Short mmCIF file of C-alpha atoms in Angstrom, two decimals:
data_model
loop_
_atom_site.label_atom_id
_atom_site.label_comp_id
_atom_site.label_asym_id
_atom_site.label_seq_id
_atom_site.Cartn_x
_atom_site.Cartn_y
_atom_site.Cartn_z
CA MET A 1471 47.43 65.98 102.03
CA THR A 1472 50.34 67.74 99.36
CA THR A 1473 48.86 70.12 97.00
CA PRO A 1474 51.13 70.87 94.46
CA GLY A 1475 51.84 74.48 93.27
CA ASP A 1476 53.00 76.85 96.02
CA GLY A 1477 54.15 73.45 97.96
CA PRO A 1478 54.04 69.46 97.67
CA GLN A 1479 54.98 67.68 100.48
CA ASP A 1480 58.35 65.51 99.70
CA ALA A 1481 57.75 63.03 98.41
CA ALA A 1482 60.68 60.88 96.61
CA ALA A 1483 60.35 57.70 98.73
CA PRO A 1484 59.26 55.33 96.30
CA ALA A 1485 62.23 53.53 94.12
CA LEU A 1486 62.94 54.73 90.74
CA ARG A 1487 61.95 51.98 88.76
CA MET A 1488 58.94 52.05 90.41
CA ALA A 1489 55.63 52.66 87.70
CA ALA A 1490 53.99 55.18 90.13
CA PRO A 1491 56.94 58.63 89.81
CA ALA A 1492 57.69 60.60 93.38
CA GLU A 1493 55.40 63.32 93.37
CA ALA A 1494 51.65 62.66 94.34
CA GLY A 1495 50.70 65.11 92.00
CA HIS A 1496 51.25 63.23 88.63
CA ALA A 1497 50.60 59.63 88.60
CA ALA A 1498 52.80 57.65 85.90
CA GLY A 1499 50.98 57.63 83.02
CA SER A 1500 48.92 59.70 84.18
CA ALA A 1501 46.19 61.65 82.17
CA VAL A 1502 47.79 65.02 82.03
CA GLY A 1503 46.00 66.28 79.67
CA VAL A 1504 42.22 65.81 80.02
CA PRO A 1505 41.10 67.89 82.37
CA ALA A 1506 38.57 66.89 85.52
CA GLY A 1507 36.22 69.12 84.56
CA GLY A 1508 36.30 69.01 80.73
CA GLY A 1509 35.10 64.77 80.33
CA LYS A 1510 35.84 61.27 81.68
CA GLN A 1511 39.51 59.78 81.90
CA PRO A 1512 39.57 56.95 79.60
CA LYS A 1513 39.53 53.36 81.83
CA GLY A 1514 41.94 50.64 81.20
CA ARG A 1515 41.75 47.10 81.84
CA LYS A 1516 41.78 45.81 85.56
CA HIS A 1517 45.25 44.30 85.87
CA ARG A 1518 46.71 46.77 83.96
CA ARG A 1519 50.68 47.69 85.63
CA ARG A 1520 50.68 50.80 83.83
CA ARG A 1521 47.33 52.78 82.82
CA ARG A 1522 47.23 53.78 78.97
CA GLY A 1523 44.83 56.98 79.47
CA ALA A 1524 44.85 60.01 77.74
CA VAL A 1525 47.75 62.40 77.64
CA TYR A 1526 48.83 66.23 78.02
CA SER A 1527 46.85 68.13 75.14
CA PRO A 1528 49.03 71.29 74.46
CA ARG A 1529 46.15 73.47 72.18
CA ALA A 1530 49.80 75.79 71.85
CA ARG A 1531 52.46 78.11 72.47
CA PRO A 1532 52.35 81.67 72.92
CA ALA A 1533 55.02 83.95 71.80
CA GLU A 1534 56.67 86.20 74.50
CA PRO A 1535 53.68 88.27 76.36
CA GLN A 1536 54.25 92.15 75.17
CA GLY A 1537 54.42 94.00 78.31
CA PRO A 1538 56.58 97.02 80.33
CA THR A 1539 59.41 94.44 80.04
CA ALA A 1540 58.91 92.62 77.22
CA THR A 1541 61.05 91.89 73.52
CA SER A 1542 59.50 93.47 70.55
CA PRO A 1543 57.40 91.32 68.62
CA ALA A 1544 59.56 91.19 65.95
CA ALA A 1545 62.79 90.00 67.80
CA PHE A 1546 60.89 87.16 69.71
CA ALA A 1547 59.06 85.96 66.68
CA ALA A 1548 63.04 85.34 65.30
CA SER A 1549 63.92 83.44 68.39
CA ARG A 1550 60.65 81.94 69.73
CA PRO A 1551 60.16 77.76 69.51
CA PRO A 1552 57.53 76.71 66.79
CA ASP A 1553 53.90 76.15 68.44
CA ALA A 1554 52.49 72.96 69.16
CA ALA A 1555 50.01 71.35 66.23
CA ALA A 1556 46.26 71.57 67.65
CA PRO A 1557 45.11 68.39 69.53
CA GLU A 1558 43.43 66.91 67.38
CA GLN A 1559 45.97 67.06 64.66
CA GLN A 1560 49.19 65.61 66.58
CA HIS A 1561 50.28 62.53 65.75
CA ALA A 1562 53.62 61.69 67.90
CA THR A 1563 56.32 59.87 65.22
CA PRO A 1564 57.31 56.20 66.27
CA ALA A 1565 60.23 57.18 66.97
CA ALA A 1566 59.21 60.04 69.37
CA ARG A 1567 57.58 57.38 71.51
CA ASN A 1568 60.67 55.89 72.58
CA ALA A 1569 62.09 58.93 73.68
CA PHE A 1570 62.34 60.90 77.20
CA TYR A 1571 62.27 64.18 77.83
CA GLY A 1572 62.80 65.86 81.02
CA ALA A 1573 61.67 69.54 82.84
CA LEU A 1574 62.98 70.73 86.18
CA ASP A 1575 61.71 74.16 87.48
CA LEU A 1576 63.67 75.07 90.66
CA GLY A 1577 61.48 78.72 92.23
CA THR A 1578 61.22 79.82 95.26
CA ASN A 1579 59.82 77.82 97.27
CA ASN A 1580 59.56 74.55 95.21
CA CYS A 1581 61.54 72.35 93.17
CA ARG A 1582 59.53 69.98 90.65
CA LEU A 1583 60.59 67.75 87.80
CA LEU A 1584 58.23 66.13 85.17
CA VAL A 1585 60.01 63.10 82.88
CA ALA A 1586 57.29 62.11 80.18
CA THR A 1587 57.41 59.99 76.53
CA PRO A 1588 55.80 61.83 73.68
CA ARG A 1589 52.58 60.29 72.50
CA ASP A 1590 49.25 61.50 70.29
CA TYR A 1591 47.77 64.68 71.48
CA GLY A 1592 50.54 65.28 73.49
CA PHE A 1593 52.84 63.13 76.32
CA ARG A 1594 52.86 60.65 79.66
CA VAL A 1595 54.24 61.37 82.49
CA VAL A 1596 56.26 58.71 83.05
CA ASP A 1597 58.50 60.38 86.38
CA ALA A 1598 58.44 63.35 88.34
CA PHE A 1599 59.56 65.25 91.32
CA SER A 1600 58.91 67.18 94.18
CA ARG A 1601 60.27 69.08 97.36
CA ILE A 1602 59.54 72.01 99.43
CA VAL A 1603 63.03 73.93 99.57
CA ARG A 1604 62.11 77.42 100.55
CA LEU A 1605 65.53 78.55 98.26
CA GLY A 1606 63.54 82.09 98.64
CA GLU A 1607 63.57 82.16 101.69
CA GLY A 1608 64.98 86.23 103.87
CA VAL A 1609 66.00 86.99 99.90
CA GLY A 1610 63.82 90.06 99.80
CA HIS A 1611 65.73 91.41 102.95
CA SER A 1612 68.96 90.06 102.41
CA ARG A 1613 69.15 89.89 98.66
CA ARG A 1614 71.18 86.23 98.60
CA LEU A 1615 70.92 82.92 98.73
CA GLY A 1616 71.11 81.67 102.26
CA ASP A 1617 73.37 78.76 102.67
CA ALA A 1618 70.68 76.36 104.52
CA ALA A 1619 68.67 77.33 101.71
CA MET A 1620 70.95 76.12 98.83
CA GLY A 1621 71.71 73.08 100.74
CA ARG A 1622 67.73 72.04 100.98
CA ALA A 1623 67.40 72.54 96.97
CA ILE A 1624 70.77 71.02 95.72
CA GLU A 1625 69.60 68.22 98.04
CA ALA A 1626 66.58 67.89 95.78
CA LEU A 1627 68.45 68.41 93.18
CA ARG A 1628 70.79 65.52 92.87
CA VAL A 1629 67.72 63.37 93.40
CA CYS A 1630 66.36 64.58 90.09
CA ALA A 1631 69.87 64.09 88.55
CA ALA A 1632 69.20 61.09 89.47
CA LYS A 1633 65.94 60.19 87.73
CA LEU A 1634 67.06 62.14 84.73
CA ALA A 1635 69.81 59.98 84.67
CA GLU A 1636 68.03 56.24 85.26
CA ARG A 1637 65.62 57.66 83.08
CA GLU A 1638 68.46 58.20 80.40
CA VAL A 1639 67.01 61.24 79.22
CA GLY A 1640 68.29 62.91 76.50
CA ARG A 1641 66.13 66.22 76.16
CA VAL A 1642 65.84 68.34 79.57
CA ARG A 1643 65.11 71.95 80.39
CA LEU A 1644 66.26 72.95 83.82
CA ILE A 1645 64.97 76.55 84.75
CA ALA A 1646 65.14 79.04 87.86
CA THR A 1647 63.30 81.35 88.32
CA GLU A 1648 62.25 84.51 91.23
CA ALA A 1649 64.80 83.54 93.79
CA CYS A 1650 67.03 82.92 91.61
CA ARG A 1651 67.05 86.27 88.97
CA ALA A 1652 66.16 88.61 92.72
CA ALA A 1653 69.67 87.37 94.39
CA GLU A 1654 73.03 88.70 93.84
CA ASN A 1655 74.57 85.44 94.48
CA GLY A 1656 72.03 83.69 91.91
CA GLU A 1657 74.50 83.49 89.24
CA ALA A 1658 77.51 81.15 91.82
CA PHE A 1659 74.50 79.17 93.15
CA ILE A 1660 73.48 78.17 89.36
CA ALA A 1661 77.94 77.50 89.07
CA ARG A 1662 77.70 75.23 92.13
CA VAL A 1663 75.01 73.46 91.33
CA HIS A 1664 75.97 72.33 87.92
CA GLU A 1665 80.02 71.46 89.74
CA GLU A 1666 78.19 69.37 92.51
CA THR A 1667 75.17 67.54 90.54
CA GLY A 1668 76.14 67.79 87.26
CA LEU A 1669 72.80 69.95 86.03
CA ALA A 1670 73.30 72.97 83.73
CA LEU A 1671 69.94 75.59 85.06
CA ASP A 1672 68.96 78.57 83.14
CA ILE A 1673 67.74 81.53 84.88
CA VAL A 1674 65.24 82.58 83.06
CA SER A 1675 63.06 85.91 82.39
CA ARG A 1676 60.00 86.43 83.55
CA GLU A 1677 58.81 87.17 79.78
CA THR A 1678 59.44 83.37 79.26
CA GLU A 1679 58.18 82.33 82.52
CA ALA A 1680 54.92 84.05 81.72
CA ARG A 1681 55.44 82.16 78.31
CA LEU A 1682 55.83 79.29 79.36
CA ALA A 1683 52.99 78.98 81.85
CA VAL A 1684 50.80 79.70 79.17
CA ALA A 1685 52.03 77.56 77.02
CA GLY A 1686 51.20 74.65 79.84
CA CYS A 1687 47.72 75.54 80.62
CA ALA A 1688 46.77 76.15 77.23
CA SER A 1689 44.46 73.40 76.66
CA LEU A 1690 42.37 74.18 79.97
CA VAL A 1691 41.17 77.59 78.11
CA ASP A 1692 37.44 77.96 77.19
CA PRO A 1693 37.29 78.28 72.96
CA ASN A 1694 34.15 79.99 73.53
CA ALA A 1695 35.66 82.32 75.97
CA SER A 1696 35.80 85.92 75.43
CA GLY A 1697 39.20 85.91 76.63
CA VAL A 1698 41.03 84.77 79.55
CA ILE A 1699 43.13 85.57 82.29
CA LEU A 1700 45.66 83.62 83.08
CA PHE A 1701 47.87 83.81 86.26
CA ASP A 1702 50.41 82.37 87.89
CA ILE A 1703 51.83 82.60 91.71
CA GLY A 1704 54.73 81.56 92.30
CA GLY A 1705 56.85 81.67 95.54
CA GLY A 1706 58.64 85.46 94.65
CA SER A 1707 56.76 86.57 91.94
CA SER A 1708 53.42 86.28 89.65
CA GLU A 1709 52.31 86.37 86.56
CA LEU A 1710 48.93 88.21 84.32
CA VAL A 1711 48.31 86.80 80.66
CA TRP A 1712 45.28 89.13 79.34
CA ILE A 1713 44.68 86.52 76.06
CA ASP A 1714 41.91 88.13 74.38
CA LEU A 1715 39.48 85.45 71.89
CA ALA A 1716 36.93 88.14 70.92
CA GLY A 1717 36.72 88.09 67.51
CA SER A 1718 38.12 84.73 66.52
CA SER A 1719 35.12 83.53 64.44
CA GLY A 1720 36.17 79.27 64.61
CA GLN A 1721 39.52 80.87 62.13
CA ARG A 1722 42.81 78.57 62.98
CA ARG A 1723 44.95 80.77 65.40
CA ARG A 1724 48.06 80.92 67.45
CA MET A 1725 47.92 81.46 71.17
CA SER A 1726 50.93 83.84 70.60
CA ASP A 1727 48.45 85.61 67.90
CA ARG A 1728 45.53 85.57 71.00
CA ILE A 1729 47.55 87.48 73.90
CA ARG A 1730 46.91 91.50 74.01
CA THR A 1731 48.86 92.31 76.78
CA TRP A 1732 50.61 90.97 80.32
CA MET A 1733 52.74 91.73 83.39
CA SER A 1734 55.04 89.91 85.92
CA LEU A 1735 54.44 90.99 89.86
CA PRO A 1736 57.32 90.87 92.06
CA VAL A 1737 54.76 89.22 94.35
CA GLY A 1738 54.80 85.88 95.91
CA VAL A 1739 53.94 83.90 98.58
CA VAL A 1740 56.97 83.52 100.09
CA ASN A 1741 58.08 86.93 99.83
CA VAL A 1742 54.52 88.02 100.89
CA SER A 1743 54.26 86.16 103.92
CA GLU A 1744 57.80 87.39 104.99
CA ARG A 1745 56.79 91.11 104.72
CA HIS A 1746 53.73 90.91 106.50
CA GLY A 1747 53.70 87.55 108.86
CA GLY A 1748 52.38 84.05 107.40
CA ARG A 1749 51.47 82.61 110.87
CA HIS A 1750 49.22 84.67 112.49
CA VAL A 1751 46.91 86.51 110.02
CA THR A 1752 44.99 88.51 110.94
CA ARG A 1753 41.44 90.44 108.71
CA PRO A 1754 43.73 93.74 108.67
CA ILE A 1755 47.12 91.57 108.15
CA PHE A 1756 45.17 89.80 105.88
CA GLU A 1757 44.13 92.96 103.68
CA ALA A 1758 47.43 94.85 103.70
CA MET A 1759 48.46 91.73 101.75
CA VAL A 1760 45.61 92.50 99.58
CA ALA A 1761 45.81 95.99 99.09
CA GLU A 1762 50.04 95.38 98.03
CA VAL A 1763 49.29 93.18 95.71
CA ALA A 1764 46.43 95.85 94.12
CA ALA A 1765 48.60 98.84 94.08
CA MET A 1766 50.79 97.16 91.58
CA LEU A 1767 47.63 95.87 89.55
CA ALA A 1768 46.91 100.03 89.12
CA GLY A 1769 50.12 99.31 86.33
CA PHE A 1770 48.60 96.64 84.08
CA PRO A 1771 48.93 97.86 80.82
CA GLY A 1772 45.83 97.85 79.22
CA ALA A 1773 44.24 98.02 82.73
CA ALA A 1774 40.97 99.98 81.12
CA ALA A 1775 40.41 97.68 78.25
CA LEU A 1776 40.64 94.77 80.46
CA ASP A 1777 37.90 96.80 82.75
CA ARG A 1778 35.53 96.78 80.01
CA ALA A 1779 35.96 93.29 78.59
CA VAL A 1780 35.46 91.82 82.28
CA ALA A 1781 32.00 93.91 82.68
CA ALA A 1782 31.20 93.04 79.30
CA GLY A 1783 31.20 89.21 80.27
CA ASN A 1784 32.44 86.10 79.73
CA VAL A 1785 35.83 86.24 80.74
CA HIS A 1786 37.24 83.48 82.67
CA MET A 1787 39.84 83.14 84.57
CA PRO A 1788 43.14 80.22 84.66
CA GLY A 1789 44.89 79.95 87.47
CA THR A 1790 48.19 77.48 88.24
CA SER A 1791 49.31 77.75 91.95
CA GLY A 1792 49.11 75.78 94.83
CA THR A 1793 47.04 78.14 96.02
CA VAL A 1794 44.05 77.31 93.84
CA THR A 1795 44.09 74.04 93.29
CA THR A 1796 44.59 74.07 97.38
CA LEU A 1797 40.93 76.01 96.36
CA ALA A 1798 39.44 73.18 95.20
CA GLY A 1799 40.98 70.36 97.20
CA SER A 1800 38.83 71.76 100.15
CA HIS A 1801 35.58 72.80 97.55
CA LEU A 1802 36.01 68.83 96.32
CA GLY A 1803 36.09 67.54 100.30
CA LEU A 1804 39.32 65.98 100.07
CA GLN A 1805 40.99 64.13 102.45
CA ARG A 1806 43.93 63.45 99.89
CA TYR A 1807 45.17 64.57 96.88
CA ASP A 1808 43.73 64.48 93.27
CA ARG A 1809 45.17 65.61 90.84
CA ARG A 1810 42.59 63.61 88.01
CA ARG A 1811 39.87 65.62 90.42
CA VAL A 1812 41.69 68.81 90.72
CA ASP A 1813 43.11 69.76 87.43
CA GLY A 1814 40.38 71.63 85.10
CA THR A 1815 38.18 71.95 88.31
CA TRP A 1816 35.42 75.45 87.44
CA LEU A 1817 34.76 76.64 90.58
CA ALA A 1818 32.09 80.28 90.46
CA GLY A 1819 32.97 83.22 91.65
CA GLY A 1820 30.87 82.69 95.03
CA ASP A 1821 32.73 79.44 95.86
CA VAL A 1822 35.98 81.52 95.83
CA ALA A 1823 35.22 83.75 97.80
CA ARG A 1824 33.97 82.15 100.92
CA LEU A 1825 36.88 79.76 100.21
CA VAL A 1826 39.26 82.68 100.95
CA ALA A 1827 36.91 83.46 103.95
CA ASP A 1828 36.87 80.13 105.29
CA LEU A 1829 40.60 80.52 104.80
CA ALA A 1830 41.13 83.47 106.47
CA ASP A 1831 39.30 82.96 109.50
CA MET A 1832 41.40 80.00 110.51
CA ASP A 1833 44.70 80.52 112.83
CA TYR A 1834 47.97 79.21 111.81
CA ASP A 1835 47.01 75.12 114.23
CA ALA A 1836 43.56 75.18 112.39
CA ARG A 1837 45.93 75.44 108.99
CA ILE A 1838 48.26 72.94 110.08
CA ALA A 1839 45.20 70.23 110.41
CA ASN A 1840 43.57 71.38 107.44
CA PRO A 1841 43.91 67.80 104.69
CA CYS A 1842 44.22 70.05 102.28
CA ILE A 1843 47.05 72.65 103.23
CA GLY A 1844 49.18 70.73 106.13
CA ARG A 1845 52.12 72.23 107.80
CA GLU A 1846 54.46 73.03 105.54
CA ARG A 1847 52.66 75.24 103.66
CA ALA A 1848 50.46 76.58 106.90
CA ASP A 1849 52.62 79.59 106.76
CA LEU A 1850 52.17 80.49 103.00
CA VAL A 1851 48.73 79.71 101.80
CA LEU A 1852 47.08 83.30 102.95
CA ALA A 1853 49.77 85.42 101.29
CA GLY A 1854 48.09 82.92 98.18
CA CYS A 1855 44.61 83.40 99.27
CA ALA A 1856 45.50 87.31 99.16
CA ILE A 1857 47.30 87.91 95.88
CA LEU A 1858 44.53 85.63 94.21
CA GLU A 1859 41.66 88.43 96.12
CA ALA A 1860 43.58 91.16 94.58
CA PHE A 1861 43.54 90.13 91.36
CA ARG A 1862 39.80 88.88 92.01
CA ARG A 1863 38.70 91.73 93.49
CA ARG A 1864 40.14 94.20 90.43
CA TRP A 1865 38.24 91.86 87.31
CA PRO A 1866 35.61 89.81 89.23
CA VAL A 1867 34.92 87.09 86.94
CA GLU A 1868 32.43 84.68 87.35
CA ARG A 1869 34.41 81.48 87.29
CA LEU A 1870 37.54 80.40 87.87
CA ARG A 1871 39.59 77.48 86.11
CA VAL A 1872 42.09 75.13 88.00
CA ALA A 1873 45.20 74.16 87.12
CA ASP A 1874 47.31 71.65 88.18
CA ARG A 1875 50.27 72.38 85.86
CA GLY A 1876 52.80 75.29 84.65
CA LEU A 1877 55.99 75.64 83.65
CA ARG A 1878 56.98 71.95 83.27
CA GLU A 1879 54.47 70.94 81.07
CA GLY A 1880 54.61 73.93 79.03
CA ALA A 1881 58.77 73.65 79.00
CA LEU A 1882 57.95 69.54 77.45
CA VAL A 1883 55.21 71.75 75.11
CA GLU A 1884 57.76 73.47 73.44
CA MET A 1885 61.20 70.86 73.54
CA MET A 1886 58.62 68.42 71.81
CA ALA A 1887 57.42 71.13 69.17
CA GLU A 1888 60.67 72.26 68.59
CA ASP A 1889 62.20 68.56 67.26
CA GLY A 1890 59.20 68.09 65.79
CA VAL A 1891 57.88 65.02 67.94
CA TRP A 1892 54.30 65.47 65.95
CA ARG A 1893 52.66 64.81 62.61
CA SER A 1894 49.78 65.75 61.69
CA ARG A 1895 47.53 64.43 59.49
CA SER A 1896 46.59 67.24 57.14
CA GLY A 1897 50.38 67.76 56.58
CA ARG A 1898 50.13 71.26 58.30
CA ARG A 1899 53.71 71.88 60.10
CA PRO A 1900 53.45 72.02 64.65
CA GLY A 1901 52.68 75.52 64.52
CA ASP A 1902 50.05 76.10 62.03
CA GLY A 1903 47.69 77.35 64.83
CA VAL A 1904 44.57 76.33 66.26
CA HIS A 1905 40.30 76.38 65.97
CA GLY A 1906 39.52 79.50 67.16
#
């Protein structure tokens, strides 16, 4: 079974002109914005070739989070894109409906692409691609991208370039993350990508990565919560963002005004599994993974204040990664991945603990046989579970919401907001805020 996030299988086989895109996690015309746990999908006519259901609804885009390496609020405010308007006010202009936008995320483990077109309240995905490339393989030891890893990534990027050309995508955001940030030859690799594929990738900062994760997942935040700890477990780094919703009293506020603090950790499923071993993971090895991450959390800015907020209750964790989608798939008993059921799923704290314990007790062969994991992720999934477990032990919230969305969706929201593709009934410009 394919799972997005840390490692979906290669699903590039369908022809470019087919209605269904090449990623198991996103169907063409898919309802990217209405989570399965948060409402029913509108039903289309039985014989329609393309579904015209709900689309991705962005709510808001956050400012660069505050933290040890964050830019100053004033400096970032001068350069940040405008926020998207509140979902109930967004209306795509007629010209925008015919425009295609592309967002590509080349991570430590995966190469992923989304192509979308604006719609009222958000956008509709028309094509997608995801392939495990393990670009960051061995970077933790050698500090360099390996030849084989670069070759795998370039082959995947050629597929992405072909899709963008086929769709005649006019606006793109192409980002590379931790593997290229950490590798001594990261910049040289980006130059090679441009020469061989024509794609001009941008190595983004950890601040930008955290911002895009929040932008992509903002619509899964429970507006009645007093706060959320949003996390993104990647292949080479993991981001944590504390969004403080207390005292909003229903007024309209941008998500950027709600971010209390943030942190990026240099741990992800690839580098943690390489350090501790991913195939044969005993309980002591698993606990050593958890302890490594837990030690880093002591440096989270405002940790004591967040401890008090969690102890007071009404704080939940939205999370984006293949780790949490795997847990959700197992919880739902899926034999084949269905993002409409997984995205937005709520998991109770006790269920998360049980699911993590069950996976930790599996040997390597059992993880391969599990339809929610498979061979390509069997050596990574426990590292992701250990990172999540460190988060949960430090801040034991009772609710976790699963996000099958992230950086690509955040990039699409930002580009469309920058271009002013949405117009509001009230005449407000995008970025005036969202309901608190």
